[in-house]
Short mmCIF file of C-alpha atoms in Angstrom, two decimals:
data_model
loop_
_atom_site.label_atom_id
_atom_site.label_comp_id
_atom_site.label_asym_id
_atom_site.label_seq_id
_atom_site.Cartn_x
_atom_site.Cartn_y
_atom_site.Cartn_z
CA UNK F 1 16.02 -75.84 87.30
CA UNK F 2 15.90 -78.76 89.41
CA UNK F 3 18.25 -80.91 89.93
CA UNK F 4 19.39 -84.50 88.90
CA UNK F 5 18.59 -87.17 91.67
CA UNK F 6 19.18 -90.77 91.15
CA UNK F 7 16.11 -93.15 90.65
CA UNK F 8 17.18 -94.89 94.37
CA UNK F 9 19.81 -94.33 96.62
CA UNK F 10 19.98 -97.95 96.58
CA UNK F 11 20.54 -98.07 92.97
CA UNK F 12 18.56 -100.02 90.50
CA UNK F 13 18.24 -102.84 88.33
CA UNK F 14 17.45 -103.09 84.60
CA UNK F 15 14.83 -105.58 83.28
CA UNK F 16 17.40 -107.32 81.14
CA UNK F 17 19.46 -108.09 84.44
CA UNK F 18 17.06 -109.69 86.18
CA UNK F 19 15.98 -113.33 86.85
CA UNK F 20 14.25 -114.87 83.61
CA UNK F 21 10.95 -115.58 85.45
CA UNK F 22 10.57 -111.38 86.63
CA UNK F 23 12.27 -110.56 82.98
CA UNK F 24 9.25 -112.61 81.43
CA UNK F 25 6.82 -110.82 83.84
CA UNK F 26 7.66 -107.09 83.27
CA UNK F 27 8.53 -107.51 79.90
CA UNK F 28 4.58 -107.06 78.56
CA UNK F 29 4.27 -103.83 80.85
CA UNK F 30 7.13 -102.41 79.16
CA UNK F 31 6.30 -103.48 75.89
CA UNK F 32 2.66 -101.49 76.58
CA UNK F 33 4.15 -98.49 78.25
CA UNK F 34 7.46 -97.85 77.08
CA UNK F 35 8.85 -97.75 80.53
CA UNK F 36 9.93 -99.74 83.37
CA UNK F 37 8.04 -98.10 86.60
CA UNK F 38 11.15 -97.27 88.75
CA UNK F 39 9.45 -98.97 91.61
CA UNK F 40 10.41 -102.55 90.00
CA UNK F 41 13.58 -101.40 89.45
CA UNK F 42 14.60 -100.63 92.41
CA UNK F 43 13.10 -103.74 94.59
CA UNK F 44 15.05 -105.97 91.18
CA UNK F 45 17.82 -105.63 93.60
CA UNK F 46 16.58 -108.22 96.08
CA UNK F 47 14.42 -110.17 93.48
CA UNK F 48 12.35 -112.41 95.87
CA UNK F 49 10.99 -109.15 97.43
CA UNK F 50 10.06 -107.94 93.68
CA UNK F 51 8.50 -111.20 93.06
CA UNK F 52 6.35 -111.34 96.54
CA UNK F 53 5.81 -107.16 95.89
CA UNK F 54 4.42 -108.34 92.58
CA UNK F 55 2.37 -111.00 93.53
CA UNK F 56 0.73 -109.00 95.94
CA UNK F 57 -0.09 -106.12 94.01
CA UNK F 58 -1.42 -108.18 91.31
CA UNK F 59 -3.55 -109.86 93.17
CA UNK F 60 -5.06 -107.03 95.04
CA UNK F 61 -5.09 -104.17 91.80
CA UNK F 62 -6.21 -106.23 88.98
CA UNK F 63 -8.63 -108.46 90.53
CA UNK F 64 -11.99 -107.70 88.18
CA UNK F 65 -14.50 -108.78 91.74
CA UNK F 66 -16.17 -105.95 93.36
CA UNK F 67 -13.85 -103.20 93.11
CA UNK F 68 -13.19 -101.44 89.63
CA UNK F 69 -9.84 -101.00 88.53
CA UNK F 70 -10.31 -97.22 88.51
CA UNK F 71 -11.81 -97.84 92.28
CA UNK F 72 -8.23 -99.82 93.27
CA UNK F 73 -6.33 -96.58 92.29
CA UNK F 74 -8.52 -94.34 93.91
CA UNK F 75 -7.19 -95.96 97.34
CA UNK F 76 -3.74 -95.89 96.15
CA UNK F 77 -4.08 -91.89 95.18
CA UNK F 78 -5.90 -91.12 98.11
CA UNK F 79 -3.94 -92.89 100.64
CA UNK F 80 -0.54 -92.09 98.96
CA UNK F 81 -1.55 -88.64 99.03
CA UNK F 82 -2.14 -89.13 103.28
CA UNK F 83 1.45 -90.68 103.37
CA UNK F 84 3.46 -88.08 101.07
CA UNK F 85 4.77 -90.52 98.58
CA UNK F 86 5.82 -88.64 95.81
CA UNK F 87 6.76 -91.56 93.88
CA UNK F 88 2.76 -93.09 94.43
CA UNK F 89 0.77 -90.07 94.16
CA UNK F 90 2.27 -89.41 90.99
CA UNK F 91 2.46 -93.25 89.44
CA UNK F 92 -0.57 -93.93 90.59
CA UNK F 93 -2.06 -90.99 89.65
CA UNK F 94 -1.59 -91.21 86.06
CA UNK F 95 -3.15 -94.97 86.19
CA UNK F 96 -6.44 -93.14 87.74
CA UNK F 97 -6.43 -90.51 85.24
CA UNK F 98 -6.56 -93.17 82.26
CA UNK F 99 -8.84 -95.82 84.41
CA UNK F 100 -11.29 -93.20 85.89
CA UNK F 101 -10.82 -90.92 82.52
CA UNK F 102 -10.95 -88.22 84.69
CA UNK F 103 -7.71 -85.82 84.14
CA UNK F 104 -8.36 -83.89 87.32
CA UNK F 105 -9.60 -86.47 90.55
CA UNK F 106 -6.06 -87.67 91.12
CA UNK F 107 -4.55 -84.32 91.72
CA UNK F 108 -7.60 -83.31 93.96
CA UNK F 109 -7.88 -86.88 95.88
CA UNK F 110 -4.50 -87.09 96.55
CA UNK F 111 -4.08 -83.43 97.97
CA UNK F 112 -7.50 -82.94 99.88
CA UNK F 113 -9.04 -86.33 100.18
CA UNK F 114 -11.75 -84.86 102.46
CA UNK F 115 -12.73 -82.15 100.40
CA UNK F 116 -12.23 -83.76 97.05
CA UNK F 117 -15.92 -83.24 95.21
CA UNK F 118 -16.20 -87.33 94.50
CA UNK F 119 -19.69 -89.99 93.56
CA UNK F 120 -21.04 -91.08 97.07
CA UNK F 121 -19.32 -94.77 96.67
CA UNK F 122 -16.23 -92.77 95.73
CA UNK F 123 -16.58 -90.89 98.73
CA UNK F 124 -17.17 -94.17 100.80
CA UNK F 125 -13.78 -95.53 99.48
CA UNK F 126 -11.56 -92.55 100.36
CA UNK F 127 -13.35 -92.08 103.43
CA UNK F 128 -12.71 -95.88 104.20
CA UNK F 129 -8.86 -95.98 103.03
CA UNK F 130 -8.13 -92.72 105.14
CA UNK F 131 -9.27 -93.69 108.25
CA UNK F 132 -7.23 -96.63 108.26
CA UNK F 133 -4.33 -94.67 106.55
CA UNK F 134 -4.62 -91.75 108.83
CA UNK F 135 -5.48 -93.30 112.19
CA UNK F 136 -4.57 -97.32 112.31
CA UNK F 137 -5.44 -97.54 115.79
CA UNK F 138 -8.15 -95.62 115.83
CA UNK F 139 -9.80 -97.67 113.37
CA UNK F 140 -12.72 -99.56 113.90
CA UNK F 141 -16.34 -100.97 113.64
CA UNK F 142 -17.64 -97.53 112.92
CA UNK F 143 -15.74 -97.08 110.05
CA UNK F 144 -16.71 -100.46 108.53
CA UNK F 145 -20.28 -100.22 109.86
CA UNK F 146 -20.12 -96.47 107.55
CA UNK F 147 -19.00 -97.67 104.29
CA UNK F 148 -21.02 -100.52 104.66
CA UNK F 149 -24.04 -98.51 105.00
CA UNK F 150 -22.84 -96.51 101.49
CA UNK F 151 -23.10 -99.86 99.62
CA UNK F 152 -19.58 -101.33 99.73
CA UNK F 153 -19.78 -104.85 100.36
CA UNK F 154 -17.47 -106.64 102.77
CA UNK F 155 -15.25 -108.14 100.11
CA UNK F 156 -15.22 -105.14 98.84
CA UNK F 157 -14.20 -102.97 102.29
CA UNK F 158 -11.63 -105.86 102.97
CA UNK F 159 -10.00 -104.74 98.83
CA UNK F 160 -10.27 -100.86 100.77
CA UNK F 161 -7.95 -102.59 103.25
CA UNK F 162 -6.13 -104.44 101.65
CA UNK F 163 -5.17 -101.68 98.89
CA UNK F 164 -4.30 -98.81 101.73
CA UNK F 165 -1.96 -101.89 103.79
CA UNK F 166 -0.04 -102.79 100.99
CA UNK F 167 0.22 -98.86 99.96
CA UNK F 168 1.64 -98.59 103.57
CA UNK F 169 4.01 -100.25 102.67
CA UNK F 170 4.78 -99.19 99.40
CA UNK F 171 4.95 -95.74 100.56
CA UNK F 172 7.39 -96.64 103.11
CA UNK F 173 9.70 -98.67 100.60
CA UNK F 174 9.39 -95.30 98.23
CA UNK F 175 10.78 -93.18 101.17
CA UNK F 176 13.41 -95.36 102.12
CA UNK F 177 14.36 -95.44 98.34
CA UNK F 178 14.55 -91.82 97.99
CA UNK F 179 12.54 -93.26 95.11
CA UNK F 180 12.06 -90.67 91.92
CA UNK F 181 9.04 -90.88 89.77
CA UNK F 182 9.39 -91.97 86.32
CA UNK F 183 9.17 -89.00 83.73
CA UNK F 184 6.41 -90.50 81.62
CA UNK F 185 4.27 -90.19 84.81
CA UNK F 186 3.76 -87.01 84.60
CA UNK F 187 2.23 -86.18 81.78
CA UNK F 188 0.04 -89.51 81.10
CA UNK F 189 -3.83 -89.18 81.37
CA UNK F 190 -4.02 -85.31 80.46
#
């Protein structure tokens, strides 16, 4: 039996504590879901770092140019996966099983990215996110120039970037959290 671990070891923050204008923000997600993603509750404690986290995210996962939605998460699963962040592979994961309706390409992209069996723009997308993921400085024209060539446009390679950055750092606020994944997670999408 596993153990009990907290949620953070910085502690966390319910929805009804926090400033009116995030409570008014999270309040429809919970209302859909159920749940409050752990994630927001443990950046409530410094609220102007939930509200820029939020803000960005937003802006970059449900824009409805160029990427799809189910696209956005791809990035997030595959580069999550790269990092080891638990808390991602599995939140995000469960968002790509519904938006891709596929029950089985998060568990595969976010454990083998290059071997997952994926559509050749798929395959452009990871290929894109883990080179950047993987190898920051190594990164360059070559990689662009290649999933240019499979049909992504450059809005669309910039999203690729854009998605695996903020992911970096996502990743890294989930390890410094100790961060759990909610329950619900797990069993969403199958």
């Amino acid at each position: 039996m596993r153990r009990e671990r907290p949620v953070s070891r910085f502690g966390t923050v319910e929805v009804a504590d926090l400033p009116d204008d995030l409570r008014e923000r999270l309040e429809p997600l919970v209302e859909k879901t159920g749940f409050v993603p752990n994630i927001f509750r443990a950046l409530g404690r410094r609220p102007a770092e939930l509200r820029a986290f939020l803000d960005y995210h937003d802006a970059l996962m449900d824009s409805d140019d160029g990427l799809s939605k189910a696209e956005r998460e791809l990035v997030v699963v595959a580069t999550s996966g790269l990092n080891d962040c638990l808390y991602c592979v599995v939140a995000h994961g469960a968002v790509l099983r519904i938006r891709g309706k596929d029950p089985q390409l998060a568990d595969h992209v976010a454990t083998h990215p290059r071997g997952a069996d994926l559509e050749p723009r798929q395959r452009a997308i990871v290929d894109l996110a883990i080179a950047l993921a993987g190898d920051p400085g190594g990164f360059g024209e070559t990689d662009v120039a290649a999933a240019r060539a499979a049909g992504l446009s450059v809005d669309e390679v910039w999203d690729v970037g854009s998605i695996t950055a903020l992911f970096a750092a996502s990743n890294r606020l989930a390890h410094l959290f100790g961060l759990q994944p909610n329950p619900e997670f797990f069993s969403m999408g199958r």
